Amino acid sequence: MAFYVAQFLTGLASAASLFLVASGLSIIFGVTRIVNFAHGAFYMLGAYAAFTLTERFSGALGFWGGIVAAALIIAAVGVLVEMVLLRRIYHSPELFQLLATFGLTLMVEDVVVLIWGPDDLLGRRAPGFKGAVDFFGQSIPSYDLFLIVLGPVVLGVLWLLFQRTRWGILVRAATQDRDMVAALGVNQKWLFTSVFALGVFLAALGGALQIPRDAVNHAMDLRVIVEVFVVVVIGGLGSIIGAFVAAVLVSELNAFGILIFPKISIILVFLVMAVVLIVRPWGLFGRPEAPARRTPGLTVNPWRPLTTNERLVALAALAVAAALPLVAGNYVLTVGSEIAVFVIFAVSLHFLMSVGGLASFGHAAYFGLGAYGVAFLAKLAGLPTIVSLLLGPMLGLLGAAVFGFFAVQLSGVYFAMLTLAFAQIVWSIAFQWVSVTGGDNGILGVWPDKWAATPSHFYWLSLGVAALVVVILRVIVFSPFGFGLRATRDSPLRSEAIGINVKRIQWTAFVIAGTVAGLAGALFAYLKGSVFPDNMGISLSVDALVMVLLGGVETVSGPVIGAIVYKALNIWLVSQTDLSKLVLGAFVVLIVVAFPKGIVGTLEAIMQRGRKSASSASPLLTSRIETAE
Amino acid sequence: MSMVPTLLSVEGLTKSYGGVHAVRGVSFDLRAGEILALIGPNGAGKSTCFDMLNGQNIPDSGGIRVLGEETTGRKPRVIWRMGVGRTFQITATFPTMTVRENVQVALVSYGRQLFNLWSSTARYAREEAGRLLDLVGMGAYAGRPCGELAYGDLKRLELAIALANQPRLLLMDEPTAGMAPRERIELMRLTARIAREQAIGVLFTEHDMDVVFEHADRILVLNRGTLIAEGSPEEVRGNAQVRAIYLGEGLVYDARHRDGAHA
């Protein structure tokens, strides 16, 4: 019994830090409507800064002063980020905000390694809380007891801040209706900045307070952000009390999950989240979200199939690509195969997020499932390559059918978070179920049959499949189904009113996208000769998002161009610099801020401007603007 | 009394939120080719009533029948398949498609081709879409991006979309809200003409009394969730209770119409 109480107390202590970070994220979301992916990065920066400061200054004052000073310094960094970056994207679509803050996270990961080195750092114990308290034979670290008290204290302070101060009332008002608050003459800019500063302060404090408990390392950002997403989704985005309750719930699930299901402790949390989202899609304490913003300032050009000339150009490009083995060596051909695989992956995500308006943040799950599908079939069942390639993606189809069914019940930010969570479930199964998947060691020796084994043959195979997939998905985009899918994206209300079963259309699109992603993963497994849990990791999901974004989210051909440019750049960068994440992150931020239409979108805009000036401006745009009453 | 079939019959429709009776025991009929207006001051229960008719809200009690078939509690898309078209107070169209494609999607759905992954939508029911657009006077705009249209044209487009399933009944929620006065009259004349030609029943809510008294064959007046008056425009205009409710709000119409008659 005493053991369980001790376990419960450990859970509560972990909840404190999680609550600090999650409440920060929630406060920021409530006012600015930005889901700050970089929150984990601020948490990590807080931990690193606190490590340096507490090493530098001795004594109790040095320690506690160092913790608070670290949080304040990182909050100042947060203010800088808000003023330089976020102010430019407050009116962008959610997807762009998530991506910009993710780019920031990538940059911070490299900066941290640059400053503090790649090794884990062990911090000082907290002065005054070095010992342990004996509880019926179980020893409980006194620092844990300190954290258990701290959580509710911070909750109380935040409550007072929001109920009793003028600033707090403004924040609450802005959370309910920020346009109204702006109309009342409140300086929005500084309100947003101060809210962001408070949120970042809480995240950095959460990180700083972890140093007596855990080693500081450069991977702690992603781990915490996934947990925090789970917490705010369960508790309800924008609710502080929700963040507190959910932080406790998640920490206790972790603490006891390890005892009951040591193999699937992570899954338990995600299952609870999935159930909450389906029963109460806006979380336990949250309120239903307003419909997502349309992408303002982006093109409203209706899509059209390629003209005959454009088809000839595409065909010529394909012919040139097919001739590559005549001139290129093995390395270039392997790179070429990889690019072809990622073209397939990118067009599959594009189908879901651009055509269907469903931005998945966990699309790598289906890529990885396809890869593992092939590994099982080829390695364990010994099936021939062509059969494995056809059947392997069925695992992706199956995963997409199950997870997609739940995911399409939601939309917007919640859809993004749920897909991310599902991808993490799949990842942890691959990681933890060692007897089947080989765990971290993966499955090795997945090689294609002889006919596809040489680099040139495999290149032709990948290129052929990629071309076929692109053509098929384009046909679907312009088919009645594709129009129905775009209808559900443009206006769910109107779609339902013309007899379209919105959820069923979206689910079908999810399954198609998952199957095609599985096909990309299947080819990838053969290309690399192995599969690993990272084939379904977050960073792969984000790669796909960036490829679509780079090509142009609102174009039909964008993902093909985006995948080629991004993958080539990525492979080249990794070979050139150790700071690839820094460059890549900066690149992502740059696209979002300066280049939101992507490569193809920008080209289309330039060409259209040329056409417009040639044939005198359209009467529709020049006159006929009437005011609504 | 008449051989014209009853399209819509509503029986004792009731809905309350907490202790508030939003709609209480509302009953009425609508016949083919008839234009029926549902009016009442803000908060009278018009929207609640409307949402129950088109399936977005489920009544606590009472029944709704379209062409004799029960629709109470059915989903909007099912009600649409039973021959009910609708337009929204704030237009809901597909801004990233052309005007013609907007109508084509509705035709695709009507033709049950939504899960056709292979053929070309551009060629699907192109003539039919053109005919519907001509009908609402939007034929010349067929190739335009819908996102560029002026608001009045969007309303016409919405009407064309609503007509795609050859509806027997049209539900129009404040069809002329947000339009310039001349456009209002044009749109309602168009609607009335189509309704008479195709024997479609039209039920609409409206705040503009000019529009209501000019175009409605019959008027239902809601107040605090109950029907307080029902009848021809003349009967409703003469109703003392209606006058009391609208005093200071909508009585202007009366004087103006009399002036018009003299001039």
PDB file of C-alpha atoms in Angstrom, chain A residues 73-284:
ATOM      1  CA  ILE A  73      15.962  35.361 -19.209  1.00  0.00           C
ATOM      2  CA  ILE A  74      14.136  32.830 -21.372  1.00  0.00           C
ATOM      3  CA  ALA A  75      10.931  34.862 -21.024  1.00  0.00           C
ATOM      4  CA  ALA A  76      12.899  37.812 -22.455  1.00  0.00           C
ATOM      5  CA  VAL A  77      13.986  35.583 -25.343  1.00  0.00           C
ATOM      6  CA  GLY A  78      10.314  34.724 -25.761  1.00  0.00           C
ATOM      7  CA  VAL A  79       9.400  38.408 -25.989  1.00  0.00           C
ATOM      8  CA  LEU A  80      11.965  38.822 -28.733  1.00  0.00           C
ATOM      9  CA  VAL A  81      10.547  35.847 -30.641  1.00  0.00           C
ATOM     10  CA  GLU A  82       7.022  37.178 -30.267  1.00  0.00           C
ATOM     11  CA  MET A  83       7.940  40.629 -31.555  1.00  0.00           C
ATOM     12  CA  VAL A  84      10.129  39.494 -34.430  1.00  0.00           C
ATOM     13  CA  LEU A  85       8.309  36.354 -35.602  1.00  0.00           C
ATOM     14  CA  LEU A  86       4.848  35.784 -34.182  1.00  0.00           C
ATOM     15  CA  ARG A  87       3.542  39.310 -34.814  1.00  0.00           C
ATOM     16  CA  ARG A  88       3.941  38.579 -38.502  1.00  0.00           C
ATOM     17  CA  ILE A  89       1.862  35.420 -38.470  1.00  0.00           C
ATOM     18  CA  TYR A  90      -1.048  36.126 -36.094  1.00  0.00           C
ATOM     19  CA  HIS A  91      -3.386  36.243 -39.081  1.00  0.00           C
ATOM     20  CA  SER A  92      -1.913  33.241 -40.881  1.00  0.00           C
ATOM     21  CA  PRO A  93      -3.698  29.883 -40.918  1.00  0.00           C
ATOM     22  CA  GLU A  94      -3.092  27.604 -37.925  1.00  0.00           C
ATOM     23  CA  LEU A  95      -0.992  25.248 -39.989  1.00  0.00           C
ATOM     24  CA  PHE A  96       1.520  28.003 -40.748  1.00  0.00           C
ATOM     25  CA  GLN A  97       1.754  29.009 -37.102  1.00  0.00           C
ATOM     26  CA  LEU A  98       2.397  25.431 -36.025  1.00  0.00           C
ATOM     27  CA  LEU A  99       5.069  25.084 -38.697  1.00  0.00           C
ATOM     28  CA  ALA A 100       6.806  28.382 -37.888  1.00  0.00           C
ATOM     29  CA  THR A 101       7.043  27.498 -34.210  1.00  0.00           C
ATOM     30  CA  PHE A 102       8.217  24.020 -35.157  1.00  0.00           C
ATOM     31  CA  GLY A 103      10.960  25.563 -37.292  1.00  0.00           C
ATOM     32  CA  LEU A 104      11.960  27.529 -34.209  1.00  0.00           C
ATOM     33  CA  THR A 105      12.159  24.281 -32.236  1.00  0.00           C
ATOM     34  CA  LEU A 106      14.503  22.768 -34.811  1.00  0.00           C
ATOM     35  CA  MET A 107      16.751  25.818 -34.606  1.00  0.00           C
ATOM     36  CA  VAL A 108      16.851  25.756 -30.809  1.00  0.00           C
ATOM     37  CA  GLU A 109      17.853  22.073 -30.811  1.00  0.00           C
ATOM     38  CA  ASP A 110      21.030  22.877 -32.744  1.00  0.00           C
ATOM     39  CA  VAL A 111      21.742  26.076 -30.822  1.00  0.00           C
ATOM     40  CA  VAL A 112      21.564  24.155 -27.561  1.00  0.00           C
ATOM     41  CA  VAL A 113      24.078  21.570 -28.776  1.00  0.00           C
ATOM     42  CA  LEU A 114      26.296  24.384 -30.032  1.00  0.00           C
ATOM     43  CA  ILE A 115      26.350  26.115 -26.632  1.00  0.00           C
ATOM     44  CA  TRP A 116      26.108  23.257 -24.130  1.00  0.00           C
ATOM     45  CA  GLY A 117      27.388  20.284 -26.136  1.00  0.00           C
ATOM     46  CA  PRO A 118      25.621  17.027 -26.989  1.00  0.00           C
ATOM     47  CA  ASP A 119      26.079  15.236 -23.640  1.00  0.00           C
ATOM     48  CA  ASP A 120      23.518  14.936 -20.847  1.00  0.00           C
ATOM     49  CA  LEU A 121      24.142  17.409 -18.024  1.00  0.00           C
ATOM     50  CA  LEU A 122      23.437  16.533 -14.396  1.00  0.00           C
ATOM     51  CA  GLY A 123      22.298  19.492 -12.328  1.00  0.00           C
ATOM     52  CA  ARG A 124      22.790  20.346  -8.673  1.00  0.00           C
ATOM     53  CA  ARG A 125      20.458  19.078  -5.969  1.00  0.00           C
ATOM     54  CA  ALA A 126      18.201  21.751  -4.532  1.00  0.00           C
ATOM     55  CA  PRO A 127      19.573  23.262  -1.312  1.00  0.00           C
ATOM     56  CA  GLY A 128      17.252  22.425   1.577  1.00  0.00           C
ATOM     57  CA  PHE A 129      15.620  19.562  -0.348  1.00  0.00           C
ATOM     58  CA  LYS A 130      18.502  17.147  -0.715  1.00  0.00           C
ATOM     59  CA  GLY A 131      17.239  14.341   1.467  1.00  0.00           C
ATOM     60  CA  ALA A 132      14.321  11.978   1.399  1.00  0.00           C
ATOM     61  CA  VAL A 133      11.360  11.509   3.685  1.00  0.00           C
ATOM     62  CA  ASP A 134      10.614   8.032   4.994  1.00  0.00           C
ATOM     63  CA  PHE A 135       7.006   6.969   4.413  1.00  0.00           C
ATOM     64  CA  PHE A 136       6.241   3.498   5.842  1.00  0.00           C
ATOM     65  CA  GLY A 137       9.523   2.182   4.499  1.00  0.00           C
ATOM     66  CA  GLN A 138       9.287   4.002   1.170  1.00  0.00           C
ATOM     67  CA  SER A 139      11.659   6.926   0.754  1.00  0.00           C
ATOM     68  CA  ILE A 140      10.225   9.923  -1.000  1.00  0.00           C
ATOM     69  CA  PRO A 141      12.610  12.673  -2.158  1.00  0.00           C
ATOM     70  CA  SER A 142      11.815  15.849  -0.262  1.00  0.00           C
ATOM     71  CA  TYR A 143      12.215  17.802  -3.515  1.00  0.00           C
ATOM     72  CA  ASP A 144       9.229  15.841  -4.850  1.00  0.00           C
ATOM     73  CA  LEU A 145       7.193  17.044  -1.873  1.00  0.00           C
ATOM     74  CA  PHE A 146       8.277  20.596  -2.664  1.00  0.00           C
ATOM     75  CA  LEU A 147       7.031  20.188  -6.257  1.00  0.00           C
ATOM     76  CA  ILE A 148       3.745  18.657  -5.087  1.00  0.00           C
ATOM     77  CA  VAL A 149       3.084  21.800  -3.033  1.00  0.00           C
ATOM     78  CA  LEU A 150       4.332  24.106  -5.791  1.00  0.00           C
ATOM     79  CA  GLY A 151       1.802  22.944  -8.401  1.00  0.00           C
ATOM     80  CA  PRO A 152      -1.338  24.073  -6.553  1.00  0.00           C
ATOM     81  CA  VAL A 153       0.484  27.227  -5.385  1.00  0.00           C
ATOM     82  CA  VAL A 154       1.196  28.258  -8.984  1.00  0.00           C
ATOM     83  CA  LEU A 155      -2.404  27.421  -9.899  1.00  0.00           C
ATOM     84  CA  GLY A 156      -3.555  29.708  -7.061  1.00  0.00           C
ATOM     85  CA  VAL A 157      -1.228  32.528  -8.082  1.00  0.00           C
ATOM     86  CA  LEU A 158      -2.416  32.309 -11.689  1.00  0.00           C
ATOM     87  CA  TRP A 159      -6.014  32.322 -10.496  1.00  0.00           C
ATOM     88  CA  LEU A 160      -5.413  35.471  -8.440  1.00  0.00           C
ATOM     89  CA  LEU A 161      -3.587  37.062 -11.352  1.00  0.00           C
ATOM     90  CA  PHE A 162      -6.491  36.457 -13.709  1.00  0.00           C
ATOM     91  CA  GLN A 163      -9.275  37.295 -11.256  1.00  0.00           C
ATOM     92  CA  ARG A 164      -7.834  40.202  -9.314  1.00  0.00           C
ATOM     93  CA  THR A 165      -5.641  42.261 -11.631  1.00  0.00           C
ATOM     94  CA  ARG A 166      -6.653  44.583 -14.447  1.00  0.00           C
ATOM     95  CA  TRP A 167      -4.228  42.770 -16.735  1.00  0.00           C
ATOM     96  CA  GLY A 168      -5.770  39.431 -15.849  1.00  0.00           C
ATOM     97  CA  ILE A 169      -9.260  40.669 -16.634  1.00  0.00           C
ATOM     98  CA  LEU A 170      -8.051  41.935 -20.015  1.00  0.00           C
ATOM     99  CA  VAL A 171      -6.508  38.542 -20.732  1.00  0.00           C
ATOM    100  CA  ARG A 172      -9.730  36.756 -19.848  1.00  0.00           C
ATOM    101  CA  ALA A 173     -11.701  39.167 -21.989  1.00  0.00           C
ATOM    102  CA  ALA A 174      -9.324  38.647 -24.912  1.00  0.00           C
ATOM    103  CA  THR A 175      -9.635  34.886 -24.516  1.00  0.00           C
ATOM    104  CA  GLN A 176     -13.387  35.183 -25.001  1.00  0.00           C
ATOM    105  CA  ASP A 177     -13.402  37.794 -27.772  1.00  0.00           C
ATOM    106  CA  ARG A 178     -10.224  39.464 -28.820  1.00  0.00           C
ATOM    107  CA  ASP A 179     -11.814  41.590 -31.534  1.00  0.00           C
ATOM    108  CA  MET A 180     -14.107  43.121 -28.958  1.00  0.00           C
ATOM    109  CA  VAL A 181     -11.183  43.845 -26.637  1.00  0.00           C
ATOM    110  CA  ALA A 182      -9.343  45.519 -29.506  1.00  0.00           C
ATOM    111  CA  ALA A 183     -12.460  47.541 -30.342  1.00  0.00           C
ATOM    112  CA  LEU A 184     -12.527  48.773 -26.746  1.00  0.00           C
ATOM    113  CA  GLY A 185      -9.175  50.438 -27.276  1.00  0.00           C
ATOM    114  CA  VAL A 186      -6.865  47.976 -25.525  1.00  0.00           C
ATOM    115  CA  ASN A 187      -3.366  47.874 -26.964  1.00  0.00           C
ATOM    116  CA  GLN A 188      -3.456  44.373 -28.433  1.00  0.00           C
ATOM    117  CA  LYS A 189       0.219  44.228 -29.318  1.00  0.00           C
ATOM    118  CA  TRP A 190       1.452  44.583 -25.762  1.00  0.00           C
ATOM    119  CA  LEU A 191      -1.280  42.405 -24.363  1.00  0.00           C
ATOM    120  CA  PHE A 192      -0.171  39.600 -26.696  1.00  0.00           C
ATOM    121  CA  THR A 193       3.493  40.178 -25.930  1.00  0.00           C
ATOM    122  CA  SER A 194       2.971  40.122 -22.179  1.00  0.00           C
ATOM    123  CA  VAL A 195       0.820  37.005 -22.398  1.00  0.00           C
ATOM    124  CA  PHE A 196       3.470  35.284 -24.479  1.00  0.00           C
ATOM    125  CA  ALA A 197       6.135  36.347 -21.972  1.00  0.00           C
ATOM    126  CA  LEU A 198       4.129  34.862 -19.097  1.00  0.00           C
ATOM    127  CA  GLY A 199       3.581  31.628 -21.006  1.00  0.00           C
ATOM    128  CA  VAL A 200       7.251  31.268 -21.860  1.00  0.00           C
ATOM    129  CA  PHE A 201       8.215  32.138 -18.274  1.00  0.00           C
ATOM    130  CA  LEU A 202       6.058  29.266 -17.024  1.00  0.00           C
ATOM    131  CA  ALA A 203       7.569  26.852 -19.573  1.00  0.00           C
ATOM    132  CA  ALA A 204      11.134  27.873 -18.721  1.00  0.00           C
ATOM    133  CA  LEU A 205      10.377  27.644 -14.990  1.00  0.00           C
ATOM    134  CA  GLY A 206       8.986  24.155 -15.553  1.00  0.00           C
ATOM    135  CA  GLY A 207      12.232  23.202 -17.284  1.00  0.00           C
ATOM    136  CA  ALA A 208      14.445  24.870 -14.683  1.00  0.00           C
ATOM    137  CA  LEU A 209      12.689  23.092 -11.817  1.00  0.00           C
ATOM    138  CA  GLN A 210      13.384  19.722 -13.454  1.00  0.00           C
ATOM    139  CA  ILE A 211      17.173  19.927 -13.133  1.00  0.00           C
ATOM    140  CA  PRO A 212      17.431  18.401  -9.631  1.00  0.00           C
ATOM    141  CA  ARG A 213      15.278  15.461 -10.824  1.00  0.00           C
ATOM    142  CA  ASP A 214      16.408  14.747 -14.377  1.00  0.00           C
ATOM    143  CA  ALA A 215      19.436  15.087 -16.615  1.00  0.00           C
ATOM    144  CA  VAL A 216      19.290  18.014 -19.038  1.00  0.00           C
ATOM    145  CA  ASN A 217      19.532  16.946 -22.681  1.00  0.00           C
ATOM    146  CA  HIS A 218      18.813  18.218 -26.156  1.00  0.00           C
ATOM    147  CA  ALA A 219      15.904  15.848 -26.845  1.00  0.00           C
ATOM    148  CA  MET A 220      13.763  16.903 -23.876  1.00  0.00           C
ATOM    149  CA  ASP A 221      11.851  19.460 -25.955  1.00  0.00           C
ATOM    150  CA  LEU A 222      10.021  17.005 -28.211  1.00  0.00           C
ATOM    151  CA  ARG A 223       9.307  14.613 -25.361  1.00  0.00           C
ATOM    152  CA  VAL A 224       7.701  17.327 -23.253  1.00  0.00           C
ATOM    153  CA  ILE A 225       5.795  18.978 -26.104  1.00  0.00           C
ATOM    154  CA  VAL A 226       4.063  15.734 -27.010  1.00  0.00           C
ATOM    155  CA  GLU A 227       3.075  15.246 -23.348  1.00  0.00           C
ATOM    156  CA  VAL A 228       1.939  18.854 -23.102  1.00  0.00           C
ATOM    157  CA  PHE A 229      -0.178  18.520 -26.249  1.00  0.00           C
ATOM    158  CA  VAL A 230      -1.809  15.538 -24.632  1.00  0.00           C
ATOM    159  CA  VAL A 231      -2.407  17.517 -21.440  1.00  0.00           C
ATOM    160  CA  VAL A 232      -3.981  20.549 -23.107  1.00  0.00           C
ATOM    161  CA  VAL A 233      -6.051  18.401 -25.427  1.00  0.00           C
ATOM    162  CA  ILE A 234      -7.419  16.367 -22.514  1.00  0.00           C
ATOM    163  CA  GLY A 235      -7.871  19.428 -20.297  1.00  0.00           C
ATOM    164  CA  GLY A 236      -9.122  21.697 -23.073  1.00  0.00           C
ATOM    165  CA  LEU A 237      -7.048  24.295 -24.881  1.00  0.00           C
ATOM    166  CA  GLY A 238      -7.193  27.651 -23.126  1.00  0.00           C
ATOM    167  CA  SER A 239      -8.268  26.320 -19.723  1.00  0.00           C
ATOM    168  CA  ILE A 240      -5.787  26.572 -16.847  1.00  0.00           C
ATOM    169  CA  ILE A 241      -7.768  24.430 -14.447  1.00  0.00           C
ATOM    170  CA  GLY A 242      -8.082  21.916 -17.282  1.00  0.00           C
ATOM    171  CA  ALA A 243      -4.308  21.956 -17.691  1.00  0.00           C
ATOM    172  CA  PHE A 244      -3.913  21.243 -13.963  1.00  0.00           C
ATOM    173  CA  VAL A 245      -6.382  18.365 -13.833  1.00  0.00           C
ATOM    174  CA  ALA A 246      -5.047  16.831 -17.040  1.00  0.00           C
ATOM    175  CA  ALA A 247      -1.407  17.210 -15.941  1.00  0.00           C
ATOM    176  CA  VAL A 248      -2.204  15.257 -12.789  1.00  0.00           C
ATOM    177  CA  LEU A 249      -4.175  12.670 -14.762  1.00  0.00           C
ATOM    178  CA  VAL A 250      -1.433  12.171 -17.344  1.00  0.00           C
ATOM    179  CA  SER A 251       1.356  12.006 -14.741  1.00  0.00           C
ATOM    180  CA  GLU A 252      -0.548   9.474 -12.667  1.00  0.00           C
ATOM    181  CA  LEU A 253      -1.304   7.404 -15.768  1.00  0.00           C
ATOM    182  CA  ASN A 254       2.422   7.414 -16.479  1.00  0.00           C
ATOM    183  CA  ALA A 255       3.355   6.556 -12.899  1.00  0.00           C
ATOM    184  CA  PHE A 256       0.946   3.639 -12.617  1.00  0.00           C
ATOM    185  CA  GLY A 257       0.993   2.647 -16.275  1.00  0.00           C
ATOM    186  CA  ILE A 258       4.608   1.608 -15.867  1.00  0.00           C
ATOM    187  CA  LEU A 259       3.614  -0.761 -13.034  1.00  0.00           C
ATOM    188  CA  ILE A 260       0.613  -2.277 -14.772  1.00  0.00           C
ATOM    189  CA  PHE A 261       1.668  -2.277 -18.436  1.00  0.00           C
ATOM    190  CA  PRO A 262       5.434  -1.779 -18.487  1.00  0.00           C
ATOM    191  CA  LYS A 263       5.494  -2.375 -22.254  1.00  0.00           C
ATOM    192  CA  ILE A 264       2.810   0.052 -23.284  1.00  0.00           C
ATOM    193  CA  SER A 265       2.979   2.776 -20.648  1.00  0.00           C
ATOM    194  CA  ILE A 266       3.023   5.508 -23.305  1.00  0.00           C
ATOM    195  CA  ILE A 267       0.079   4.048 -25.145  1.00  0.00           C
ATOM    196  CA  LEU A 268      -2.136   4.211 -22.066  1.00  0.00           C
ATOM    197  CA  VAL A 269      -1.930   8.010 -21.990  1.00  0.00           C
ATOM    198  CA  PHE A 270      -2.668   8.320 -25.690  1.00  0.00           C
ATOM    199  CA  LEU A 271      -5.622   5.972 -25.427  1.00  0.00           C
ATOM    200  CA  VAL A 272      -7.108   8.119 -22.676  1.00  0.00           C
ATOM    201  CA  MET A 273      -6.576  11.166 -24.858  1.00  0.00           C
ATOM    202  CA  ALA A 274      -8.255   9.514 -27.835  1.00  0.00           C
ATOM    203  CA  VAL A 275     -11.251   8.583 -25.698  1.00  0.00           C
ATOM    204  CA  VAL A 276     -11.549  12.117 -24.262  1.00  0.00           C
ATOM    205  CA  LEU A 277     -11.349  13.642 -27.729  1.00  0.00           C
ATOM    206  CA  ILE A 278     -14.079  11.433 -29.063  1.00  0.00           C
ATOM    207  CA  VAL A 279     -16.405  11.945 -26.105  1.00  0.00           C
ATOM    208  CA  ARG A 280     -15.596  15.642 -25.570  1.00  0.00           C
ATOM    209  CA  PRO A 281     -13.712  16.839 -28.674  1.00  0.00           C
ATOM    210  CA  TRP A 282     -12.818  20.176 -27.074  1.00  0.00           C
ATOM    211  CA  GLY A 283     -11.377  18.616 -23.895  1.00  0.00           C
ATOM    212  CA  LEU A 284     -12.678  18.213 -20.341  1.00  0.00           C
TER     213      LEU A 284
END
